[in-house]
Tab-separated table of C-alpha atoms in Angstrom:
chain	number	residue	atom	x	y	z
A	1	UNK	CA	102.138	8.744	-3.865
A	2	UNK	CA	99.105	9.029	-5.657
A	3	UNK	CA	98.778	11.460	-8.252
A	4	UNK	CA	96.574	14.968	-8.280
A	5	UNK	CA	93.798	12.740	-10.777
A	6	UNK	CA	93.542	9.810	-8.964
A	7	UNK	CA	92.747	11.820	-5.443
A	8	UNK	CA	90.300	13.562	-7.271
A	9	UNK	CA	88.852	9.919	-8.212
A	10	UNK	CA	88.816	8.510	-4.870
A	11	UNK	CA	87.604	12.024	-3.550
A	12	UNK	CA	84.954	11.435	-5.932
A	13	UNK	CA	84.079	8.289	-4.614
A	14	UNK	CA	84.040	8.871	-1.358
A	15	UNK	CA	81.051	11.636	-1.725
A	16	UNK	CA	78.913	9.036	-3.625
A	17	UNK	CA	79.868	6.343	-1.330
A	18	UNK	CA	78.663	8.889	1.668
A	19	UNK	CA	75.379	10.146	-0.642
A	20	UNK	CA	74.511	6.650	-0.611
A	21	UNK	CA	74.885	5.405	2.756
A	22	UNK	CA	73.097	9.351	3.478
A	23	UNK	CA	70.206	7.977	0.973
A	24	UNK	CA	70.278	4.739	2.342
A	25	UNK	CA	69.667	5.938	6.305
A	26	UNK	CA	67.185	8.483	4.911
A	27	UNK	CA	65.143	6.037	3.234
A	28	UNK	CA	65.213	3.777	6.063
A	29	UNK	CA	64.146	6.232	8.588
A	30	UNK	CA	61.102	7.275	6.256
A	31	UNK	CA	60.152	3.929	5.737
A	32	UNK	CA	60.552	3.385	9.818
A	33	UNK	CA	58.499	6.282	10.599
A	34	UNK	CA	55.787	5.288	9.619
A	35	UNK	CA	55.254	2.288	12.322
A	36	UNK	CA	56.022	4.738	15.209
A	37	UNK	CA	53.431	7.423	13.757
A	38	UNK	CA	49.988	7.529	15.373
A	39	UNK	CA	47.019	5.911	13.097
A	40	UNK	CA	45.900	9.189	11.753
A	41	UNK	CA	48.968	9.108	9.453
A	42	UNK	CA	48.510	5.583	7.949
A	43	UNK	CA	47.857	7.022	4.620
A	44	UNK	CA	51.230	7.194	4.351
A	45	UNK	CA	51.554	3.419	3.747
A	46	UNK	CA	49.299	3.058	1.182
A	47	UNK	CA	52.541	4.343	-1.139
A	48	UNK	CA	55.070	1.463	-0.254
A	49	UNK	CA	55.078	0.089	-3.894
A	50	UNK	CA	56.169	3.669	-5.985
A	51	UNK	CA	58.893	4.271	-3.094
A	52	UNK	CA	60.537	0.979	-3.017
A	53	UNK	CA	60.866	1.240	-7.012
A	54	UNK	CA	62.319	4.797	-6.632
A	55	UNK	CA	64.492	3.623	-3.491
A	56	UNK	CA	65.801	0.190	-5.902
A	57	UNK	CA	66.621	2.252	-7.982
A	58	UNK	CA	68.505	5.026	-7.414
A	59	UNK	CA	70.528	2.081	-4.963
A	60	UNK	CA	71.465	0.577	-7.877
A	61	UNK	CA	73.059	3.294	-10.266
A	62	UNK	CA	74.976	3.794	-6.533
A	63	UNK	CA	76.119	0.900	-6.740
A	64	UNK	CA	77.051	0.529	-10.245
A	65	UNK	CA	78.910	3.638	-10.534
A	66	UNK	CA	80.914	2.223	-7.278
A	67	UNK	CA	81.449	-1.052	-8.770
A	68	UNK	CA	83.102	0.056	-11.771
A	69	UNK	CA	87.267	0.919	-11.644
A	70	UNK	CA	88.247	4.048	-11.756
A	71	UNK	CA	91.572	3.708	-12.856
A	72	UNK	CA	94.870	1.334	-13.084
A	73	UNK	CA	95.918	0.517	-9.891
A	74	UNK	CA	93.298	2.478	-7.980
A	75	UNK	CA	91.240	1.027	-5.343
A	76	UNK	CA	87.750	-0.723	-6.157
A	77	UNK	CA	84.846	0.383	-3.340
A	78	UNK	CA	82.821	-2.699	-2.169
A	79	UNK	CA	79.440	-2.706	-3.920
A	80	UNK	CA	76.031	-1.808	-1.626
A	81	UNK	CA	75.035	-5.641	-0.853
A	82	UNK	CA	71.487	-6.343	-2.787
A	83	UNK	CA	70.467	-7.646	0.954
A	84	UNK	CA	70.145	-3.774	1.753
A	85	UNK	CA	68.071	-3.039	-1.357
A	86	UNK	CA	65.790	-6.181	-0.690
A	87	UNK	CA	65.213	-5.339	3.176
A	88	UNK	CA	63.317	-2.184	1.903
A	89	UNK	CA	61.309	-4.587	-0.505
A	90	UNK	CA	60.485	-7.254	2.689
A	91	UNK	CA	59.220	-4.084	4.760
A	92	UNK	CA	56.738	-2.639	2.004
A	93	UNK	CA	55.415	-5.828	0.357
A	94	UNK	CA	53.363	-6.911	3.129
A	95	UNK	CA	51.086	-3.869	3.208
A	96	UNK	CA	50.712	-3.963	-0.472
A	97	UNK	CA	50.057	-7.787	-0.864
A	98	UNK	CA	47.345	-6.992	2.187
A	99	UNK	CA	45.606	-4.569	0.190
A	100	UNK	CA	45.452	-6.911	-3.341
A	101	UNK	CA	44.466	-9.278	-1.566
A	102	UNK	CA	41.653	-7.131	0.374
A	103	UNK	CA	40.457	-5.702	-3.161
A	104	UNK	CA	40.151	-9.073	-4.520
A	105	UNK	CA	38.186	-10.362	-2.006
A	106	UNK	CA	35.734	-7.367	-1.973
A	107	UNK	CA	35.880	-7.580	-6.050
A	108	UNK	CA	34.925	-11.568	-5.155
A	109	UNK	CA	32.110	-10.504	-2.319
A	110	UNK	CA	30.784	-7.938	-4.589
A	111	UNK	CA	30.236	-10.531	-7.715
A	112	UNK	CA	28.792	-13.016	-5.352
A	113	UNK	CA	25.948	-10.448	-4.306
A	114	UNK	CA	25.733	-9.497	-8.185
A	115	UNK	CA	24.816	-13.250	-8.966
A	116	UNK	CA	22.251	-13.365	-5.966
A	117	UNK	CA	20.731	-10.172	-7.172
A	118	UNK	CA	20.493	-11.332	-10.857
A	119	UNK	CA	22.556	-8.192	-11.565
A	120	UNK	CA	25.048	-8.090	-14.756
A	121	UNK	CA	28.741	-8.919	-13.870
A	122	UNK	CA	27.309	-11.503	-10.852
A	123	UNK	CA	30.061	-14.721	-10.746
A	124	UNK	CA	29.008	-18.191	-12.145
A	125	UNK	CA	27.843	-20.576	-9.523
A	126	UNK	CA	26.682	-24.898	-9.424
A	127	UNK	CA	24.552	-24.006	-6.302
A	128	UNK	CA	20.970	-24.389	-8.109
A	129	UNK	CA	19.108	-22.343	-5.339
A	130	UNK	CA	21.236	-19.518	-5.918
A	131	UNK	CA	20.697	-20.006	-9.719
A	132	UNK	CA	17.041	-20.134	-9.523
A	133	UNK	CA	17.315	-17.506	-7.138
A	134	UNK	CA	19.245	-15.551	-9.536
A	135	UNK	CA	16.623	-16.320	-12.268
A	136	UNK	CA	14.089	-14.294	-10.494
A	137	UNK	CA	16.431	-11.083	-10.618
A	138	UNK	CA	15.410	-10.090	-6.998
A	139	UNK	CA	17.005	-6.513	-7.548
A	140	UNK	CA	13.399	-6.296	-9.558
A	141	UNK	CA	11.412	-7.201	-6.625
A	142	UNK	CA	11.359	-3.740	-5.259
A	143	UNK	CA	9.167	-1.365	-7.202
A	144	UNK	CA	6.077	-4.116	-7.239
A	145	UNK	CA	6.917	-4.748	-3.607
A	146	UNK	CA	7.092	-1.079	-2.616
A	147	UNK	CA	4.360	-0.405	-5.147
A	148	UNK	CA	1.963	-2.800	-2.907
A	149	UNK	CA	2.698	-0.327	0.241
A	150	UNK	CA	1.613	2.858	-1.812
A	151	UNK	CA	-1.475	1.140	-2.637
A	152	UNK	CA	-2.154	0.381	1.136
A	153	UNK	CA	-1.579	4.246	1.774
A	154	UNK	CA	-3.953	5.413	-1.067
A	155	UNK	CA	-6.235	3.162	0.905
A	156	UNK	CA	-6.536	5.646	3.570
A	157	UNK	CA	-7.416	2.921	5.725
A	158	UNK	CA	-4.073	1.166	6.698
A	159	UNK	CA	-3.925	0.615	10.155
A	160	UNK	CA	-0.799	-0.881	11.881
A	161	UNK	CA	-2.255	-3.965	13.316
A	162	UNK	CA	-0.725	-7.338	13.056
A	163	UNK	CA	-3.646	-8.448	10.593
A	164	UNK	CA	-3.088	-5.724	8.621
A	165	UNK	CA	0.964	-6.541	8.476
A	166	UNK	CA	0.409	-10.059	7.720
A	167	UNK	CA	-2.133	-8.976	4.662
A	168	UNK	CA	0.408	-6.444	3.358
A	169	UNK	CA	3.357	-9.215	3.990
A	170	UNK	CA	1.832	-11.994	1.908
A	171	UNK	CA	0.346	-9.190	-0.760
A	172	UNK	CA	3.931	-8.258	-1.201
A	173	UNK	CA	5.365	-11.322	-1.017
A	174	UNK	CA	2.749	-12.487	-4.060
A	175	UNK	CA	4.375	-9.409	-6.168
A	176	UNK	CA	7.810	-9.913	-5.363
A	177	UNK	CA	8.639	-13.107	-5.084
A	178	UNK	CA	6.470	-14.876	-6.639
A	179	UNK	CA	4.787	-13.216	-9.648
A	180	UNK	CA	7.969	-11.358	-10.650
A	181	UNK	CA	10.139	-13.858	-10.176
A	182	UNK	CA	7.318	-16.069	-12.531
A	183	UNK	CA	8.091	-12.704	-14.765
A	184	UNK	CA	11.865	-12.270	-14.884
A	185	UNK	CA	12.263	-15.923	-15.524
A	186	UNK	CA	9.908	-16.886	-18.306
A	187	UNK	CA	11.213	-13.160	-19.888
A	188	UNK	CA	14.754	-15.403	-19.375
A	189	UNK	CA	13.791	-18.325	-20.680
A	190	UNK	CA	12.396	-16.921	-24.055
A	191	UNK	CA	14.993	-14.491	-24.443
A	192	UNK	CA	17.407	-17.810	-24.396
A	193	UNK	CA	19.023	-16.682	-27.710
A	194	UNK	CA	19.451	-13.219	-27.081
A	195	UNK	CA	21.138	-13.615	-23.717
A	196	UNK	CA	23.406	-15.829	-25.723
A	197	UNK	CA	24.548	-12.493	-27.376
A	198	UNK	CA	23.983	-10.321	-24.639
A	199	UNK	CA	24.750	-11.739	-21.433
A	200	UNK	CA	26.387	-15.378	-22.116
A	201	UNK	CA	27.034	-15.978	-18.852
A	202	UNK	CA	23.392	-16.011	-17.608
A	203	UNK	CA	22.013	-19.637	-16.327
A	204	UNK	CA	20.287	-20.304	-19.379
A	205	UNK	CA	22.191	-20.157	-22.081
A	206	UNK	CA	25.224	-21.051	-20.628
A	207	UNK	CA	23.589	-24.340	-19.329
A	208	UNK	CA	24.009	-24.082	-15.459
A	209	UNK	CA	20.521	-24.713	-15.353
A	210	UNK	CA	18.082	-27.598	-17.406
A	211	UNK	CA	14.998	-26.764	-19.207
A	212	UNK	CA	13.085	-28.929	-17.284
A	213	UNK	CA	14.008	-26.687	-14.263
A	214	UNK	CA	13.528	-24.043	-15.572
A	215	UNK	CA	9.877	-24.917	-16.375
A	216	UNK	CA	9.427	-26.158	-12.599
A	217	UNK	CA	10.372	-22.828	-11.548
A	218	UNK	CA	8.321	-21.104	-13.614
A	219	UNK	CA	5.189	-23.294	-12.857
A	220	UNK	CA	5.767	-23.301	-8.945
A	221	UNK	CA	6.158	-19.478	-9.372
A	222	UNK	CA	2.859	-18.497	-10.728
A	223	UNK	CA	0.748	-21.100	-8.844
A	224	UNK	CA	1.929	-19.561	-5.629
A	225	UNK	CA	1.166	-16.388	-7.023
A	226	UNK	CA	-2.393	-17.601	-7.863
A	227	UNK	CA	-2.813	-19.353	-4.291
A	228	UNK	CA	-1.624	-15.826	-2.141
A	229	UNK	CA	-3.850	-14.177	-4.127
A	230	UNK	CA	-7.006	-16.248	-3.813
A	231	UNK	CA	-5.739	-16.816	0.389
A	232	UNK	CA	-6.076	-12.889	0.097
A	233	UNK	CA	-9.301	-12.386	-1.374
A	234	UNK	CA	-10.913	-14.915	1.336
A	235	UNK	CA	-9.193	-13.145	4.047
A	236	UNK	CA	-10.390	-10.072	3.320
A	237	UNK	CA	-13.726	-11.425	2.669
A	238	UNK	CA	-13.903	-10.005	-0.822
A	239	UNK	CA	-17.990	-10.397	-2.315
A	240	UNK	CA	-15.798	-10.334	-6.033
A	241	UNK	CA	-12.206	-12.318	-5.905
A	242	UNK	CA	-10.602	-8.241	-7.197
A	243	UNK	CA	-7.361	-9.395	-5.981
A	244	UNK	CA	-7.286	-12.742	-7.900
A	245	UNK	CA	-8.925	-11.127	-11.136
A	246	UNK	CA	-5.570	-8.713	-11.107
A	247	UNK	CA	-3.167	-11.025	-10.662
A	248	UNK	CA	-4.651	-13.674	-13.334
A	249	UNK	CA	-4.455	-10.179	-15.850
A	250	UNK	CA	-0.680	-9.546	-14.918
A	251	UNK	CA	0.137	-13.372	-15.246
A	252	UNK	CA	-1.603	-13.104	-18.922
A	253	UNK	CA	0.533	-9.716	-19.399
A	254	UNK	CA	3.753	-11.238	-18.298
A	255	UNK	CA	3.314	-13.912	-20.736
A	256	UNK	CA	2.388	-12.139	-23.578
A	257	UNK	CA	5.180	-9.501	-22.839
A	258	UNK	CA	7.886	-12.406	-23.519
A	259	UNK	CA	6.664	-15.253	-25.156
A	260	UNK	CA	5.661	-15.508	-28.899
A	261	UNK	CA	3.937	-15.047	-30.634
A	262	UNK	CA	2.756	-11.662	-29.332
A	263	UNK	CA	6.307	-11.120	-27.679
A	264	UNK	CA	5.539	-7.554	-26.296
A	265	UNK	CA	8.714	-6.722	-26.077
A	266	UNK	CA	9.148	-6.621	-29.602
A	267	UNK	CA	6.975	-3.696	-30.266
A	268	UNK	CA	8.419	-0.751	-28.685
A	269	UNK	CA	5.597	1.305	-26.890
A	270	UNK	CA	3.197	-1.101	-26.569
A	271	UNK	CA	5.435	-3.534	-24.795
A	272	UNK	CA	7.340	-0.817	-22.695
A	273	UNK	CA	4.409	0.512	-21.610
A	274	UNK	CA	3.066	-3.076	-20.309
A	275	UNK	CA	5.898	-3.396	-18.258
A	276	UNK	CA	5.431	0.097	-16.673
A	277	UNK	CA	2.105	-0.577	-15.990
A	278	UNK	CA	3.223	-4.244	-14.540
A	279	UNK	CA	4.888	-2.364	-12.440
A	280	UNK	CA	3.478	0.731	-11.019
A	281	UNK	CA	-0.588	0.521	-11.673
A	282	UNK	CA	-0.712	-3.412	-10.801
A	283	UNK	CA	0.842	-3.550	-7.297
A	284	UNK	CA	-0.925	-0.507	-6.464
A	285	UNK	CA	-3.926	-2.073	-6.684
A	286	UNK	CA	-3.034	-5.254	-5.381
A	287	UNK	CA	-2.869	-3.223	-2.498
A	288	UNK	CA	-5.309	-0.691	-2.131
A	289	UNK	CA	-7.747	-3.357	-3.452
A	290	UNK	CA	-6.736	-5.396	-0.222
A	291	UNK	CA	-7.302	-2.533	2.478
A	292	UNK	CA	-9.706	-0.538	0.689
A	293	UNK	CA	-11.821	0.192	-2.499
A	294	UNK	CA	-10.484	0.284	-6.164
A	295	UNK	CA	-11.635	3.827	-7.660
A	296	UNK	CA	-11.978	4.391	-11.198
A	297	UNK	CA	-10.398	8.252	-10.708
A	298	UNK	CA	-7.387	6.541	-8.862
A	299	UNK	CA	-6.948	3.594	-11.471
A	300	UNK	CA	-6.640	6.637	-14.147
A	301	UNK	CA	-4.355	8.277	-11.760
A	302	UNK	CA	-1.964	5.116	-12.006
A	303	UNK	CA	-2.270	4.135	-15.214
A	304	UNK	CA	-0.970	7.313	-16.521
A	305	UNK	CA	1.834	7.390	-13.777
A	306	UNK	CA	3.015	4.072	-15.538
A	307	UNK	CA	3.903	6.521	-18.182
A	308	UNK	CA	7.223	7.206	-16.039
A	309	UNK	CA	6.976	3.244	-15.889
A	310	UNK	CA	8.142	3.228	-19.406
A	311	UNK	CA	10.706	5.384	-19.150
A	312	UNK	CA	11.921	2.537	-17.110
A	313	UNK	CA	11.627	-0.010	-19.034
A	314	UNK	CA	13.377	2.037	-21.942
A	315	UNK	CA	16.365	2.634	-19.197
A	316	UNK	CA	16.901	-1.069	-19.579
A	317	UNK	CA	16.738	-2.224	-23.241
A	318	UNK	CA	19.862	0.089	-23.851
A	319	UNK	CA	21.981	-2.957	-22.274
A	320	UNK	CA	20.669	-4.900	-24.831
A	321	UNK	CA	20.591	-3.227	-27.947
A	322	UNK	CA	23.170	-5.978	-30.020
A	323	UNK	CA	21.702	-8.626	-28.937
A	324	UNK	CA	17.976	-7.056	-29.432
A	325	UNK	CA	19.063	-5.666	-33.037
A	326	UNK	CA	20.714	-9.078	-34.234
A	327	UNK	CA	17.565	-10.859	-33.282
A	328	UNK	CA	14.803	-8.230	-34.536
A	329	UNK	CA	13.612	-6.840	-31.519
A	330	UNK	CA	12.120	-2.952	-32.153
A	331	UNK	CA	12.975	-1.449	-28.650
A	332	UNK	CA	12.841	1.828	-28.201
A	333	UNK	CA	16.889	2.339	-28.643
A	334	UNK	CA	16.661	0.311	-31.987
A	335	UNK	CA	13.797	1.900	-33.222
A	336	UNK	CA	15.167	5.176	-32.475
A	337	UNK	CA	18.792	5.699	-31.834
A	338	UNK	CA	20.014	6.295	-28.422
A	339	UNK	CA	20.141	9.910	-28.870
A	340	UNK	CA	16.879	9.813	-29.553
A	341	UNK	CA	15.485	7.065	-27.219
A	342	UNK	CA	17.441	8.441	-23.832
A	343	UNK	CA	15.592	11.773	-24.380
A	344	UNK	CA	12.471	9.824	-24.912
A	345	UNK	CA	12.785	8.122	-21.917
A	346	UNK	CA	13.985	10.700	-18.985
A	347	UNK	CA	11.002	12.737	-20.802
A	348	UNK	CA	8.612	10.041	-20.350
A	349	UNK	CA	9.862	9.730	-16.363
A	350	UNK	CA	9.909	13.469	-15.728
A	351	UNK	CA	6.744	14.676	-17.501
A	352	UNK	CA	4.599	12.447	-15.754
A	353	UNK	CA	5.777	12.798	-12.416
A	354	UNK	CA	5.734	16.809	-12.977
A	355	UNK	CA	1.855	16.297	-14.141
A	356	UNK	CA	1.075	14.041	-11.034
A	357	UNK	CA	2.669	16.754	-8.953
A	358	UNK	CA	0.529	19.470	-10.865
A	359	UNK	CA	-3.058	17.054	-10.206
A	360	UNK	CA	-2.166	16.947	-6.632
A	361	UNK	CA	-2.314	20.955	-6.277
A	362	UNK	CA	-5.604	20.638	-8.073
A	363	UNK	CA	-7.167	18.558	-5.469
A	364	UNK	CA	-5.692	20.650	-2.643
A	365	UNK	CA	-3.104	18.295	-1.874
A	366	UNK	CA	-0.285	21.312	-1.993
A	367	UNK	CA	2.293	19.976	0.946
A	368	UNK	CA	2.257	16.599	-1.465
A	369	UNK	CA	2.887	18.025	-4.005
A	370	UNK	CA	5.910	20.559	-2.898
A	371	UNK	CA	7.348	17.112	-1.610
A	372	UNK	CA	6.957	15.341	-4.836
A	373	UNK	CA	8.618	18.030	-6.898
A	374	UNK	CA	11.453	17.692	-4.512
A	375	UNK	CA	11.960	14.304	-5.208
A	376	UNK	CA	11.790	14.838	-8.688
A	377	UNK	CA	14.820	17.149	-9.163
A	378	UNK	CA	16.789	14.988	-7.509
A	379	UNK	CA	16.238	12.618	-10.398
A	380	UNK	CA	17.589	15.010	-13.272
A	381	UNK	CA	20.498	16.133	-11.812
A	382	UNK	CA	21.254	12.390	-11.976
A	383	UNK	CA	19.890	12.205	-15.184
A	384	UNK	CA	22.560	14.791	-16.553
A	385	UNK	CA	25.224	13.392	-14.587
A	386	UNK	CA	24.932	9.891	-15.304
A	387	UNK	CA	22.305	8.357	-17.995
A	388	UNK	CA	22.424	11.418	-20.763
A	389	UNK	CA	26.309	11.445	-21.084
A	390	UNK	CA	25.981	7.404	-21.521
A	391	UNK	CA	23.056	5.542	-21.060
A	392	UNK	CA	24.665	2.048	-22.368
A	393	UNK	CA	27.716	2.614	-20.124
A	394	UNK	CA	25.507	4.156	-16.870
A	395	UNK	CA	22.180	2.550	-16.801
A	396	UNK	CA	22.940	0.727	-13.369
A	397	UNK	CA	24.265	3.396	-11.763
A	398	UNK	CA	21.416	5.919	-13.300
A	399	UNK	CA	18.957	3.646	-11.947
A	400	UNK	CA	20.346	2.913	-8.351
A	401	UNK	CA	20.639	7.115	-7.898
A	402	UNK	CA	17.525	8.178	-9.520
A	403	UNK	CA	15.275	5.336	-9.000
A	404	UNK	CA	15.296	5.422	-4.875
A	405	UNK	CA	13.786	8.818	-5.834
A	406	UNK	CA	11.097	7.837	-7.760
A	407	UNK	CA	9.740	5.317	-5.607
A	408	UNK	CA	9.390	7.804	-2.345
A	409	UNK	CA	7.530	9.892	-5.474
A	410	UNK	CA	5.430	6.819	-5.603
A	411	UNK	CA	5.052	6.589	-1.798
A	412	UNK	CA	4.649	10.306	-1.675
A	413	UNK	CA	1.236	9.870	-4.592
A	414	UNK	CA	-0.304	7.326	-2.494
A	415	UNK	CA	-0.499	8.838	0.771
A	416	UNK	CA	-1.652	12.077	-0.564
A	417	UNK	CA	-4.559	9.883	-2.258
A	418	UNK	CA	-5.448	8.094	1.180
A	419	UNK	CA	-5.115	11.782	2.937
A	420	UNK	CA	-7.422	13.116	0.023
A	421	UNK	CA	-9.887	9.974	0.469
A	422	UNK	CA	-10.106	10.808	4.113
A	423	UNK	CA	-10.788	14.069	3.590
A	424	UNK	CA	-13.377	13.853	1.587
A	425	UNK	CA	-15.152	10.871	3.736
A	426	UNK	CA	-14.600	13.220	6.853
């Protein structure tokens, strides 16, 4: 007979050989539950990995303690077959190779659209279209471009006719497309050896793309610019070629911006400021000029709303600032500090929209105006949330929250100008 200790051993053993097989039906009936739930509970599965660990391996300190003798001549319980532990494993790892798999490809869809958009972190791609697409950053298309419809609405004389669709079309086309793409990529190819530092994995210096491309691009770029805006000028029947005598000034400003030896860029304020005005006072009178009359009043009004146009362009040298120190370029964040220059900069972009706001109360203009200033707070909350705490770190993100604001601002300008202008003619 067996003694007192060993049926206190194989008592013992018998409660963890029942806890197990208890753990092992209530894990299976947890992990079967959730197939037979409705879809409103298939949160549940997104937890498979964590529980399949915990399940492992609590099975197998079961099973080891089982496995081991308990005494001379006592009996040995069979161990819990791995088969059990791995048809938890079989169950779970679907779901959880599903979802990798579905993050990498949206992490390998999002890069792609990075590269097309000419945006940092964009994959590296042979296709040359979608380099020289890339080389024309088309995520910079959109303030010229929407700055060319503000114009037309200062106008006051915008009608929605197809002629007047098919001017606006190939005016914004010429700003987009063309002339800043002629922008962004001679600013690319001259700033070669900083890209080298700053962004390697840009198509020119990490050689997906020749020089001698690079200078067909650049050529066919601004003589298309040129030819839209002579075919404007004619079509509107301009006595003085206005559009063509703006863009020739913004092709001489691009170039001096980024090539030497003037090199804008290099100088802080002065070349900041050119690249607001590029910006925000040229396409605005691209397109007023093409529906209406250029005013000298409004062409002040612009030129000092390119003042928020620099704050802008100081949002974007703070990617840059190694590259732009090691090679002796005075931006704003060099020059400064970024403590310094990110206060510069968000007070550059607020205190000229909150003066624009105050000029179009002067003039009468008060519904404008309330709507402005609502677009403008919008733009400091994200100013606190994202750009002040880190303006290195949260530039793209600053700029895709705030920016959409500022442009309706824009919109918001013009059409009080064109209501103002008809106003006054009534």
């Amino acid at each position: 007979a067996p003694s007192a200790r060993h049926r206190t051993t194989h008592r013992r053993t018998a409660i963890s050989m029942a806890a197990s097989m208890a753990l092992g039906m209530s894990t299976r009936m947890s992990l079967r539950a959730p197939a037979r739930a409705s879809a409103s509970s298939a949160r549940r599965v997104a937890r498979p990995t964590a529980i399949v660990a915990r399940i492992d391996r609590s099975v197998e300190r079961d099973a080891a303690s089982m496995s081991s003798p308990v005494s001379s001549g006592g009996f040995v319980p069979t161990p819990v077959s791995s088969s059990k532990r791995s048809s938890f494993v079989v169950r779970a790892s679907p779901d959880g190779e599903a979802a990798k798999k579905a993050g990498e490809e949206n992490e390998e869809s999002g890069s792609n659209i990075r590269q097309l958009l000419g945006i940092r972190g964009g994959e590296q791609t042979t296709d040359i279209w979608k380099i020289r697409l890339q080389l024309t950053k088309p995520v910079t298309w959109v303030p010229l471009i929407w700055g060319v419809l503000c114009g037309a609405a200062a106008s006051g004389h915008f009608t929605w006719t197809f002629e007047n669709v098919g001017k606006s079309m190939l005016c914004m086309f010429m700003s987009g497309p063309l002339l800043t793409g002629y922008t962004q990529t001679i600013n690319d190819w001259y700033d070669r050896e900083i890209d080298a530092i700053n962004e390697p994995n840009r198509p020119i210096p990490s050689g997906a793309i020749s020089e001698f491309d690079v200078q067909v691009q650049m050529y066919a770029l601004l003589l298309g610019g040129w030819a839209a805006a002579w075919t404007l000028d004619q079509w509107c029947e301009h006595d003085w070629p206005v559009v063509t005598v703006l863009v020739l000034f913004g092709s001489w400003v691009s170039y001096i911006y980024s090539a030497p030896p003037l090199k804008l860029k290099q100088e802080g304020w002065r070349g900041n400021y050119a690249l607001g005005a590029s910006y925000i006072a040229l396409p605005w009178w691209a397109g007023q000029a093409v529906f209406g009359e250029l005013s000298l009043d409004v062409m002040v009004l612009t030129v000092l709303y390119s003042i928020a146009g620099l704050g802008i362009a100081i949002v974007n040298d703070f990617k840059s600032i190694e590259g732009d120190r090691q090679c002796g370029l005075m931006s704003l964040p060099v020059a400064f500090g970024v403590e310094k220059a990110k206060w510069i900069c968000v007070g550059s972009i607020d205190a000229t929209q909150l003066a624009v706001a105050g000029y179009l109360r002067t003039i009468g203009e008060v519904g404008y105006s309330n709507a402005l200033l609502a677009l403008i707070f919008p733009q400091i909350f994200f100013q606190f949330k994202f750009f002040l705490p880190d303006p290195v770190k949260n530039d793209v993100k600053y700029q895709a929250s705030a920016q959409p604001f500022l442009v309706f601002g824009l919109l918001t300008t013009g059409l009080a100008w064109g209501h103002h202008i008809n106003a006054i003619g009534a």
